[in-house]
């Protein structure tokens, strides 16, 4: 009998400080940077985002999301034997945010490591956890996307600083005879490093290079639309399914226009797409598990339904996971 990994519970957390577009526009105006609610909504679909307080790190957001996911799964942290955190905004250079989270959860002994695939991080982490559970290397995994992207933003660059937010989402994945994750498909093409990056790094006690986010928005947009369709189709083919089998598309929440375009290509009506970008902005690796948990708790996503999760981001990285919830 095939051994699957199955989602046993989901959780998420947003830091309390919420900025509407109008709030952000007012803050930016004090720096001489001009933007408007109208421009942001029309180009991106974003209406608000949450920013973490300065003393709050990714592991703090991850902790709250994880506790909620564990509660939903009816499990204690001590029952987890694998912790993977997808993040591009780790608390420290090392050790991993997963190890810091592990300690905060009071779990000792589980394997713990981070995955760095930017906005595709959660589908990468879920695929790795699924493979480890299928192989018998793990029984119960906590898979988390957690970000404080506000720390990477250049608040004098209106083309990027209006797009991102902070937050965390988590799932508990456990071994099961019932499906489960049915298929996944991951890719990267490092020749596109320059279109979306934070080029700075730590060296000799200093930050060398610019530690703020740089993006060629139009290049990212064009690449994202193409690869998201390819990844979804490849994943469906591996699972022996078709577009018609998708109950919910839960894409990375970067821009409503990218999400609408992907849905059109997959011939999915827009009411089958989970949308949280309007309230969260782009939370990078946290966006898919945040959207999943919101949809589960809102009663949209139900047990037995088939979900297509897909991510795309810096690297350039992309991928999809098709699963029975
Ligand atoms: N407020 C007001 N005006 C703005 C703003 C702003 N925040 N930002 C840019 N503009 C202006 C520009 O200066 C430009 O003015 P000009 O015509 O006088 O020169 C005009 O708006 C149009 O700018 P464009 O960059 O051409 O706008 P575009 O329609 O391409 O939208 C955007 C920009 C929203 C970034 C779009 O390219 C996009 O969504 N790209 C995808 C990128 C993305 O989602 N990245 C997220 C990270 S990657 C990932 O998660 C997949």
mmCIF file of C-alpha atoms and ligand atoms in Angstrom:
data_model
loop_
_atom_site.group_PDB
_atom_site.id
_atom_site.type_symbol
_atom_site.label_atom_id
_atom_site.label_comp_id
_atom_site.label_asym_id
_atom_site.label_seq_id
_atom_site.Cartn_x
_atom_site.Cartn_y
_atom_site.Cartn_z
ATOM 1 C CA UNK A 1 0.000 0.000 0.000
ATOM 2 C CA UNK A 2 1.312 3.465 -0.879
ATOM 3 C CA UNK A 3 2.293 5.627 2.055
ATOM 4 C CA UNK A 4 1.043 9.194 1.653
ATOM 5 C CA UNK A 5 1.488 12.407 3.599
ATOM 6 C CA UNK A 6 -1.740 14.166 4.510
ATOM 7 C CA UNK A 7 -2.517 17.583 5.972
ATOM 8 C CA UNK A 8 -3.695 17.017 9.553
ATOM 9 C CA UNK A 9 -4.096 20.679 10.490
ATOM 10 C CA UNK A 10 -3.417 24.238 9.353
ATOM 11 C CA UNK A 11 -2.657 27.486 11.178
ATOM 12 C CA UNK A 12 -1.589 31.036 10.445
ATOM 13 C CA UNK A 13 -0.705 34.286 12.126
ATOM 14 C CA UNK A 14 -0.552 37.941 11.094
ATOM 15 C CA UNK A 15 1.162 40.580 13.228
ATOM 16 C CA UNK A 16 -1.398 43.060 14.621
ATOM 17 C CA UNK A 17 -0.145 46.223 12.882
ATOM 18 C CA UNK A 18 -2.312 46.503 9.745
ATOM 19 C CA UNK A 19 -1.732 49.231 7.164
ATOM 20 C CA UNK A 20 -4.293 49.973 4.492
ATOM 21 C CA UNK A 21 -3.046 51.440 1.238
ATOM 22 C CA UNK A 22 -4.148 54.848 2.495
ATOM 23 C CA UNK A 23 -2.144 54.379 5.735
ATOM 24 C CA UNK A 24 0.945 53.345 3.763
ATOM 25 C CA UNK A 25 0.507 56.183 1.241
ATOM 26 C CA UNK A 26 0.338 58.669 4.131
ATOM 27 C CA UNK A 27 3.566 57.252 5.660
ATOM 28 C CA UNK A 28 5.352 57.299 2.299
ATOM 29 C CA UNK A 29 4.231 60.885 1.661
ATOM 30 C CA UNK A 30 6.291 61.959 4.700
ATOM 31 C CA UNK A 31 9.356 60.644 2.793
ATOM 32 C CA UNK A 32 8.328 62.441 -0.401
ATOM 33 C CA UNK A 33 7.216 59.156 -2.046
ATOM 34 C CA UNK A 34 3.931 59.414 -3.922
ATOM 35 C CA UNK A 35 1.451 56.542 -4.307
ATOM 36 C CA UNK A 36 -2.275 55.987 -3.978
ATOM 37 C CA UNK A 37 -4.845 53.380 -2.988
ATOM 38 C CA UNK A 38 -6.225 53.568 -6.524
ATOM 39 C CA UNK A 39 -2.852 52.730 -8.194
ATOM 40 C CA UNK A 40 -2.072 49.873 -5.804
ATOM 41 C CA UNK A 41 -5.532 48.269 -6.067
ATOM 42 C CA UNK A 42 -5.698 48.574 -9.848
ATOM 43 C CA UNK A 43 -2.196 47.154 -10.541
ATOM 44 C CA UNK A 44 -2.004 44.526 -7.772
ATOM 45 C CA UNK A 45 -5.340 43.924 -6.006
ATOM 46 C CA UNK A 46 -3.650 44.709 -2.660
ATOM 47 C CA UNK A 47 -5.699 46.765 -0.168
ATOM 48 C CA UNK A 48 -3.837 46.160 3.109
ATOM 49 C CA UNK A 49 -0.829 44.374 4.611
ATOM 50 C CA UNK A 50 0.496 43.640 8.117
ATOM 51 C CA UNK A 51 3.930 44.674 9.377
ATOM 52 C CA UNK A 52 5.651 43.068 12.372
ATOM 53 C CA UNK A 53 6.975 45.177 15.259
ATOM 54 C CA UNK A 54 10.759 45.739 15.153
ATOM 55 C CA UNK A 55 11.491 43.185 17.899
ATOM 56 C CA UNK A 56 9.422 40.424 16.244
ATOM 57 C CA UNK A 57 11.197 37.906 14.007
ATOM 58 C CA UNK A 58 10.076 35.214 11.577
ATOM 59 C CA UNK A 59 10.368 32.575 14.327
ATOM 60 C CA UNK A 60 7.868 34.508 16.488
ATOM 61 C CA UNK A 61 5.302 34.588 13.675
ATOM 62 C CA UNK A 62 6.103 30.949 12.862
ATOM 63 C CA UNK A 63 5.540 29.954 16.509
ATOM 64 C CA UNK A 64 1.984 31.322 16.616
ATOM 65 C CA UNK A 65 1.068 29.805 13.227
ATOM 66 C CA UNK A 66 2.568 26.447 14.279
ATOM 67 C CA UNK A 67 0.710 26.376 17.594
ATOM 68 C CA UNK A 68 -2.553 26.927 15.709
ATOM 69 C CA UNK A 69 -1.736 24.195 13.187
ATOM 70 C CA UNK A 70 -0.835 21.752 15.969
ATOM 71 C CA UNK A 71 -4.067 22.566 17.796
ATOM 72 C CA UNK A 72 -6.068 21.998 14.596
ATOM 73 C CA UNK A 73 -4.307 18.638 14.140
ATOM 74 C CA UNK A 74 -4.917 17.673 17.788
ATOM 75 C CA UNK A 75 -1.189 17.105 18.303
ATOM 76 C CA UNK A 76 1.505 18.239 20.740
ATOM 77 C CA UNK A 77 4.787 19.730 19.531
ATOM 78 C CA UNK A 78 6.596 16.731 21.053
ATOM 79 C CA UNK A 79 4.884 14.446 18.491
ATOM 80 C CA UNK A 80 6.554 16.236 15.545
ATOM 81 C CA UNK A 81 9.722 14.611 14.156
ATOM 82 C CA UNK A 82 10.485 17.043 11.296
ATOM 83 C CA UNK A 83 10.334 20.854 11.185
ATOM 84 C CA UNK A 84 10.907 22.726 7.928
ATOM 85 C CA UNK A 85 10.648 26.511 7.760
ATOM 86 C CA UNK A 86 10.522 28.236 4.387
ATOM 87 C CA UNK A 87 11.829 31.777 4.781
ATOM 88 C CA UNK A 88 14.007 34.392 3.113
ATOM 89 C CA UNK A 89 13.972 36.530 6.257
ATOM 90 C CA UNK A 90 15.543 34.260 8.875
ATOM 91 C CA UNK A 91 16.083 35.497 12.452
ATOM 92 C CA UNK A 92 19.842 34.925 12.122
ATOM 93 C CA UNK A 93 22.402 34.018 9.483
ATOM 94 C CA UNK A 94 22.575 30.766 11.408
ATOM 95 C CA UNK A 95 21.274 28.644 13.048
ATOM 96 C CA UNK A 96 18.133 28.077 11.028
ATOM 97 C CA UNK A 97 14.812 29.665 11.939
ATOM 98 C CA UNK A 98 13.513 26.074 12.135
ATOM 99 C CA UNK A 99 15.881 25.364 15.056
ATOM 100 C CA UNK A 100 14.851 28.582 16.801
ATOM 101 C CA UNK A 101 11.188 27.686 16.264
ATOM 102 C CA UNK A 102 11.817 24.169 17.529
ATOM 103 C CA UNK A 103 13.184 25.519 20.803
ATOM 104 C CA UNK A 104 10.278 27.978 21.208
ATOM 105 C CA UNK A 105 7.813 25.130 20.622
ATOM 106 C CA UNK A 106 9.509 23.025 23.293
ATOM 107 C CA UNK A 107 10.267 20.245 20.831
ATOM 108 C CA UNK A 108 13.653 18.561 21.133
ATOM 109 C CA UNK A 109 15.086 15.980 18.811
ATOM 110 C CA UNK A 110 13.108 16.515 15.601
ATOM 111 C CA UNK A 111 15.125 17.191 12.447
ATOM 112 C CA UNK A 112 14.896 20.928 11.747
ATOM 113 C CA UNK A 113 16.105 23.015 8.821
ATOM 114 C CA UNK A 114 15.167 25.966 6.603
ATOM 115 C CA UNK A 115 14.348 25.995 2.915
ATOM 116 C CA UNK A 116 15.267 29.103 0.941
ATOM 117 C CA UNK A 117 13.312 29.354 -2.298
ATOM 118 C CA UNK A 118 11.817 32.811 -1.707
ATOM 119 C CA UNK A 119 8.108 32.944 -2.720
ATOM 120 C CA UNK A 120 8.207 29.279 -3.855
ATOM 121 C CA UNK A 121 9.597 28.263 -0.460
ATOM 122 C CA UNK A 122 6.413 26.723 0.881
ATOM 123 C CA UNK A 123 5.806 24.414 -2.106
ATOM 124 C CA UNK A 124 9.483 23.420 -1.958
ATOM 125 C CA UNK A 125 9.247 22.710 1.794
ATOM 126 C CA UNK A 126 5.999 20.773 1.418
ATOM 127 C CA UNK A 127 7.520 18.644 -1.353
ATOM 128 C CA UNK A 128 10.597 17.839 0.758
ATOM 129 C CA UNK A 129 8.458 16.975 3.813
ATOM 130 C CA UNK A 130 6.179 14.800 1.652
ATOM 131 C CA UNK A 131 9.187 12.922 0.226
ATOM 132 C CA UNK A 132 10.606 12.349 3.722
ATOM 133 C CA UNK A 133 7.265 11.057 5.001
ATOM 134 C CA UNK A 134 6.726 8.822 1.951
ATOM 135 C CA UNK A 135 10.207 7.340 2.391
ATOM 136 C CA UNK A 136 9.645 6.641 6.084
ATOM 137 C CA UNK A 137 12.287 9.161 7.198
ATOM 138 C CA UNK A 138 9.611 11.136 9.080
ATOM 139 C CA UNK A 139 6.130 10.490 10.493
ATOM 140 C CA UNK A 140 4.814 13.912 11.349
ATOM 141 C CA UNK A 141 6.150 17.167 9.936
ATOM 142 C CA UNK A 142 5.517 20.781 10.716
ATOM 143 C CA UNK A 143 5.921 22.775 7.487
ATOM 144 C CA UNK A 144 5.950 26.540 7.930
ATOM 145 C CA UNK A 145 6.256 29.627 5.727
ATOM 146 C CA UNK A 146 7.231 32.678 7.791
ATOM 147 C CA UNK A 147 8.435 36.087 6.677
ATOM 148 C CA UNK A 148 9.161 39.602 7.876
ATOM 149 C CA UNK A 149 9.571 40.964 4.349
ATOM 150 C CA UNK A 150 9.030 44.519 5.614
ATOM 151 C CA UNK A 151 12.690 44.372 6.788
ATOM 152 C CA UNK A 152 13.867 44.064 3.172
ATOM 153 C CA UNK A 153 11.814 46.899 1.717
ATOM 154 C CA UNK A 154 13.204 50.158 0.389
ATOM 155 C CA UNK A 155 10.523 52.632 1.480
ATOM 156 C CA UNK A 156 11.792 55.149 -1.044
ATOM 157 C CA UNK A 157 11.038 52.755 -3.951
ATOM 158 C CA UNK A 158 7.300 52.908 -4.610
ATOM 159 C CA UNK A 159 7.483 50.197 -7.259
ATOM 160 C CA UNK A 160 8.263 47.546 -4.615
ATOM 161 C CA UNK A 161 7.475 48.763 -1.070
ATOM 162 C CA UNK A 162 3.706 48.755 -1.607
ATOM 163 C CA UNK A 163 3.638 45.064 -2.575
ATOM 164 C CA UNK A 164 4.794 43.095 0.471
ATOM 165 C CA UNK A 165 3.696 42.210 3.999
ATOM 166 C CA UNK A 166 4.652 40.047 6.995
ATOM 167 C CA UNK A 167 3.017 36.860 8.306
ATOM 168 C CA UNK A 168 3.256 33.110 8.761
ATOM 169 C CA UNK A 169 1.318 29.988 7.850
ATOM 170 C CA UNK A 170 1.859 26.363 8.872
ATOM 171 C CA UNK A 171 0.608 22.879 8.168
ATOM 172 C CA UNK A 172 1.035 19.625 10.064
ATOM 173 C CA UNK A 173 1.678 16.833 7.587
ATOM 174 C CA UNK A 174 1.390 13.221 8.743
ATOM 175 C CA UNK A 175 1.861 9.749 7.304
ATOM 176 C CA UNK A 176 -1.375 8.179 6.096
ATOM 177 C CA UNK A 177 -2.750 5.307 4.018
ATOM 178 C CA UNK A 178 -5.210 7.815 2.541
ATOM 179 C CA UNK A 179 -4.140 10.490 0.026
ATOM 180 C CA UNK A 180 -2.750 13.136 0.718
ATOM 181 C CA UNK A 181 -0.280 14.858 -1.438
ATOM 182 C CA UNK A 182 -0.702 13.320 -4.890
ATOM 183 C CA UNK A 183 2.053 14.980 -6.910
ATOM 184 C CA UNK A 184 4.424 17.913 -7.032
ATOM 185 C CA UNK A 185 6.701 19.605 -9.521
ATOM 186 C CA UNK A 186 9.600 21.946 -8.650
ATOM 187 C CA UNK A 187 11.907 24.013 -10.856
ATOM 188 C CA UNK A 188 14.458 26.823 -10.808
ATOM 189 C CA UNK A 189 16.398 28.836 -13.361
ATOM 190 C CA UNK A 190 19.250 30.748 -11.768
ATOM 191 C CA UNK A 191 19.915 32.881 -14.822
ATOM 192 C CA UNK A 192 17.108 35.155 -13.596
ATOM 193 C CA UNK A 193 18.757 35.976 -10.229
ATOM 194 C CA UNK A 194 18.945 39.663 -11.134
ATOM 195 C CA UNK A 195 15.230 40.315 -11.752
ATOM 196 C CA UNK A 196 14.257 39.742 -8.121
ATOM 197 C CA UNK A 197 16.885 39.759 -5.395
ATOM 198 C CA UNK A 198 18.290 41.236 -2.196
ATOM 199 C CA UNK A 199 21.935 41.441 -3.231
ATOM 200 C CA UNK A 200 23.565 42.325 0.108
ATOM 201 C CA UNK A 201 25.433 39.825 2.283
ATOM 202 C CA UNK A 202 27.292 39.714 5.592
ATOM 203 C CA UNK A 203 31.079 39.739 5.375
ATOM 204 C CA UNK A 204 33.755 40.573 7.914
ATOM 205 C CA UNK A 205 31.289 42.138 10.339
ATOM 206 C CA UNK A 206 29.610 44.335 7.746
ATOM 207 C CA UNK A 207 26.796 44.134 5.234
ATOM 208 C CA UNK A 208 28.337 44.274 1.768
ATOM 209 C CA UNK A 209 26.103 45.241 -1.138
ATOM 210 C CA UNK A 210 22.551 46.563 -0.905
ATOM 211 C CA UNK A 211 20.426 44.595 1.599
ATOM 212 C CA UNK A 212 17.122 45.884 0.155
ATOM 213 C CA UNK A 213 14.784 44.204 -2.336
ATOM 214 C CA UNK A 214 15.280 44.902 -6.063
ATOM 215 C CA UNK A 215 12.724 43.839 -8.634
ATOM 216 C CA UNK A 216 12.069 44.197 -12.340
ATOM 217 C CA UNK A 217 8.284 43.923 -11.948
ATOM 218 C CA UNK A 218 7.412 43.460 -15.602
ATOM 219 C CA UNK A 219 10.024 40.728 -16.147
ATOM 220 C CA UNK A 220 8.784 38.902 -13.044
ATOM 221 C CA UNK A 221 5.179 39.249 -14.183
ATOM 222 C CA UNK A 222 5.853 37.744 -17.630
ATOM 223 C CA UNK A 223 7.877 34.808 -16.305
ATOM 224 C CA UNK A 224 5.428 34.084 -13.478
ATOM 225 C CA UNK A 225 2.375 33.720 -15.707
ATOM 226 C CA UNK A 226 4.064 31.171 -18.003
ATOM 227 C CA UNK A 227 5.712 28.969 -15.400
ATOM 228 C CA UNK A 228 2.670 28.780 -13.131
ATOM 229 C CA UNK A 229 0.580 27.231 -15.889
ATOM 230 C CA UNK A 230 3.387 24.780 -16.784
ATOM 231 C CA UNK A 231 3.888 23.706 -13.155
ATOM 232 C CA UNK A 232 0.168 23.146 -12.594
ATOM 233 C CA UNK A 233 -0.166 21.085 -15.784
ATOM 234 C CA UNK A 234 2.926 18.970 -15.021
ATOM 235 C CA UNK A 235 1.636 18.274 -11.510
ATOM 236 C CA UNK A 236 -1.819 17.276 -12.745
ATOM 237 C CA UNK A 237 -0.240 14.954 -15.338
ATOM 238 C CA UNK A 238 1.876 13.247 -12.649
ATOM 239 C CA UNK A 239 -1.269 12.757 -10.531
ATOM 240 C CA UNK A 240 -3.254 11.437 -13.528
ATOM 241 C CA UNK A 241 -5.748 14.304 -13.154
ATOM 242 C CA UNK A 242 -7.011 17.205 -15.266
ATOM 243 C CA UNK A 243 -7.957 20.866 -14.787
ATOM 244 C CA UNK A 244 -11.499 19.743 -14.002
ATOM 245 C CA UNK A 245 -10.276 17.915 -10.876
ATOM 246 C CA UNK A 246 -9.121 21.143 -9.185
ATOM 247 C CA UNK A 247 -11.601 22.231 -6.507
ATOM 248 C CA UNK A 248 -9.452 25.154 -5.341
ATOM 249 C CA UNK A 249 -6.435 26.924 -6.786
ATOM 250 C CA UNK A 250 -4.326 28.362 -3.957
ATOM 251 C CA UNK A 251 -1.602 30.334 -5.703
ATOM 252 C CA UNK A 252 1.196 32.406 -4.248
ATOM 253 C CA UNK A 253 -0.449 35.734 -3.430
ATOM 254 C CA UNK A 254 1.707 38.264 -5.272
ATOM 255 C CA UNK A 255 -0.623 40.079 -7.595
ATOM 256 C CA UNK A 256 -4.304 39.500 -8.428
ATOM 257 C CA UNK A 257 -3.582 39.914 -12.146
ATOM 258 C CA UNK A 258 -1.060 37.019 -12.124
ATOM 259 C CA UNK A 259 -3.598 34.880 -10.242
ATOM 260 C CA UNK A 260 -6.447 35.728 -12.638
ATOM 261 C CA UNK A 261 -4.275 34.987 -15.631
ATOM 262 C CA UNK A 262 -3.242 31.574 -14.222
ATOM 263 C CA UNK A 263 -6.879 30.715 -13.482
ATOM 264 C CA UNK A 264 -7.891 31.616 -17.037
ATOM 265 C CA UNK A 265 -5.141 29.408 -18.480
ATOM 266 C CA UNK A 266 -6.313 26.502 -16.298
ATOM 267 C CA UNK A 267 -9.935 27.229 -17.333
ATOM 268 C CA UNK A 268 -10.909 27.737 -13.706
ATOM 269 C CA UNK A 269 -13.618 30.217 -12.731
ATOM 270 C CA UNK A 270 -12.322 32.934 -10.429
ATOM 271 C CA UNK A 271 -14.551 31.729 -7.606
ATOM 272 C CA UNK A 272 -12.339 28.627 -7.387
ATOM 273 C CA UNK A 273 -9.276 30.745 -6.608
ATOM 274 C CA UNK A 274 -8.458 31.481 -2.966
ATOM 275 C CA UNK A 275 -7.587 35.177 -2.750
ATOM 276 C CA UNK A 276 -5.993 36.799 0.289
ATOM 277 C CA UNK A 277 -3.559 39.138 -1.479
ATOM 278 C CA UNK A 278 -6.078 41.958 -0.960
ATOM 279 C CA UNK A 279 -5.712 41.693 2.838
ATOM 280 C CA UNK A 280 -2.150 40.342 3.258
ATOM 281 C CA UNK A 281 -0.122 41.716 0.324
ATOM 282 C CA UNK A 282 2.695 39.455 -0.826
ATOM 283 C CA UNK A 283 4.056 37.591 2.214
ATOM 284 C CA UNK A 284 6.492 35.510 0.113
ATOM 285 C CA UNK A 285 6.893 31.971 1.531
ATOM 286 C CA UNK A 286 4.059 32.584 4.006
ATOM 287 C CA UNK A 287 1.443 33.485 1.417
ATOM 288 C CA UNK A 288 0.263 29.996 0.377
ATOM 289 C CA UNK A 289 -0.132 28.515 3.884
ATOM 290 C CA UNK A 290 -1.749 31.782 5.039
ATOM 291 C CA UNK A 291 -4.243 31.563 2.157
ATOM 292 C CA UNK A 292 -4.827 27.841 2.787
ATOM 293 C CA UNK A 293 -5.510 28.347 6.487
ATOM 294 C CA UNK A 294 -7.806 31.325 5.806
ATOM 295 C CA UNK A 295 -9.815 29.220 3.339
ATOM 296 C CA UNK A 296 -9.983 26.226 5.702
ATOM 297 C CA UNK A 297 -11.146 28.361 8.632
ATOM 298 C CA UNK A 298 -13.658 30.229 6.437
ATOM 299 C CA UNK A 299 -15.196 26.851 5.495
ATOM 300 C CA UNK A 300 -14.315 27.287 1.806
ATOM 301 C CA UNK A 301 -11.854 24.378 1.613
ATOM 302 C CA UNK A 302 -13.407 21.118 2.840
ATOM 303 C CA UNK A 303 -12.045 17.639 3.575
ATOM 304 C CA UNK A 304 -11.839 15.476 0.455
ATOM 305 C CA UNK A 305 -11.457 18.411 -1.938
ATOM 306 C CA UNK A 306 -8.532 18.652 -4.349
ATOM 307 C CA UNK A 307 -6.231 21.656 -4.021
ATOM 308 C CA UNK A 308 -3.586 23.001 -6.392
ATOM 309 C CA UNK A 309 -0.964 25.010 -4.474
ATOM 310 C CA UNK A 310 1.541 26.867 -6.605
ATOM 311 C CA UNK A 311 4.371 29.256 -6.003
ATOM 312 C CA UNK A 312 6.777 31.392 -7.987
ATOM 313 C CA UNK A 313 9.497 33.747 -6.881
ATOM 314 C CA UNK A 314 13.089 34.851 -6.697
ATOM 315 C CA UNK A 315 15.718 32.486 -8.001
ATOM 316 C CA UNK A 316 13.845 32.236 -10.302
ATOM 317 C CA UNK A 317 11.993 29.357 -8.615
ATOM 318 C CA UNK A 318 8.581 27.858 -9.220
ATOM 319 C CA UNK A 319 6.554 24.782 -8.433
ATOM 320 C CA UNK A 320 3.193 23.239 -7.608
ATOM 321 C CA UNK A 321 1.728 20.653 -5.238
ATOM 322 C CA UNK A 322 -1.579 18.883 -5.972
ATOM 323 C CA UNK A 323 -3.261 17.277 -2.975
ATOM 324 C CA UNK A 324 -6.433 15.848 -1.537
ATOM 325 C CA UNK A 325 -7.214 17.816 1.604
HETATM 326 N N1 LIG B 1 2.265 54.204 -6.973
HETATM 327 C C1 LIG B 1 2.033 55.024 -8.006
HETATM 328 N N2 LIG B 1 2.660 54.914 -9.191
HETATM 329 C C2 LIG B 1 3.550 53.920 -9.311
HETATM 330 C C3 LIG B 1 3.845 53.031 -8.268
HETATM 331 C C4 LIG B 1 3.156 53.196 -7.058
HETATM 332 N N3 LIG B 1 3.340 52.400 -5.979
HETATM 333 N N4 LIG B 1 4.766 52.155 -8.687
HETATM 334 C C5 LIG B 1 5.061 52.467 -9.965
HETATM 335 N N5 LIG B 1 4.322 53.533 -10.348
HETATM 336 C C6 LIG B 1 4.316 54.198 -11.642
HETATM 337 C C7 LIG B 1 5.620 54.042 -12.383
HETATM 338 O O1 LIG B 1 6.532 55.008 -11.957
HETATM 339 C C8 LIG B 1 5.177 54.223 -13.806
HETATM 340 O O2 LIG B 1 5.030 55.608 -14.056
HETATM 341 P P1 LIG B 1 5.490 56.230 -15.463
HETATM 342 O O3 LIG B 1 4.600 55.562 -16.472
HETATM 343 O O4 LIG B 1 5.220 57.680 -15.276
HETATM 344 O O5 LIG B 1 6.933 55.856 -15.609
HETATM 345 C C9 LIG B 1 3.780 53.616 -13.840
HETATM 346 O O6 LIG B 1 3.353 53.549 -12.470
HETATM 347 C C10 LIG B 1 3.750 52.228 -14.426
HETATM 348 O O7 LIG B 1 4.776 51.453 -13.838
HETATM 349 P P2 LIG B 1 5.019 49.964 -14.254
HETATM 350 O O8 LIG B 1 6.180 49.415 -13.484
HETATM 351 O O9 LIG B 1 5.030 49.853 -15.729
HETATM 352 O O10 LIG B 1 3.670 49.299 -13.725
HETATM 353 P P3 LIG B 1 3.145 47.853 -13.967
HETATM 354 O O11 LIG B 1 1.809 47.900 -14.553
HETATM 355 O O12 LIG B 1 4.176 46.940 -14.576
HETATM 356 O O13 LIG B 1 2.916 47.363 -12.474
HETATM 357 C C11 LIG B 1 3.886 45.922 -10.847
HETATM 358 C C12 LIG B 1 4.025 47.221 -11.610
HETATM 359 C C13 LIG B 1 2.617 45.968 -9.999
HETATM 360 C C14 LIG B 1 5.084 45.728 -9.928
HETATM 361 C C15 LIG B 1 3.770 44.767 -11.851
HETATM 362 O O14 LIG B 1 4.816 44.812 -12.780
HETATM 363 C C16 LIG B 1 3.783 43.441 -11.177
HETATM 364 O O15 LIG B 1 2.875 43.113 -10.439
HETATM 365 N N6 LIG B 1 4.771 42.608 -11.451
HETATM 366 C C17 LIG B 1 4.856 41.313 -10.813
HETATM 367 C C18 LIG B 1 5.817 41.440 -9.737
HETATM 368 C C19 LIG B 1 5.403 40.774 -8.493
HETATM 369 O O16 LIG B 1 4.274 40.419 -8.245
HETATM 370 N N7 LIG B 1 6.394 40.609 -7.657
HETATM 371 C C20 LIG B 1 6.209 40.090 -6.407
HETATM 372 C C21 LIG B 1 7.414 39.356 -6.018
HETATM 373 S S1 LIG B 1 7.704 38.048 -7.076
HETATM 374 C C22 LIG B 1 6.668 36.997 -6.736
HETATM 375 O O17 LIG B 1 6.221 36.924 -5.637
HETATM 376 C C23 LIG B 1 6.272 36.220 -7.858
#
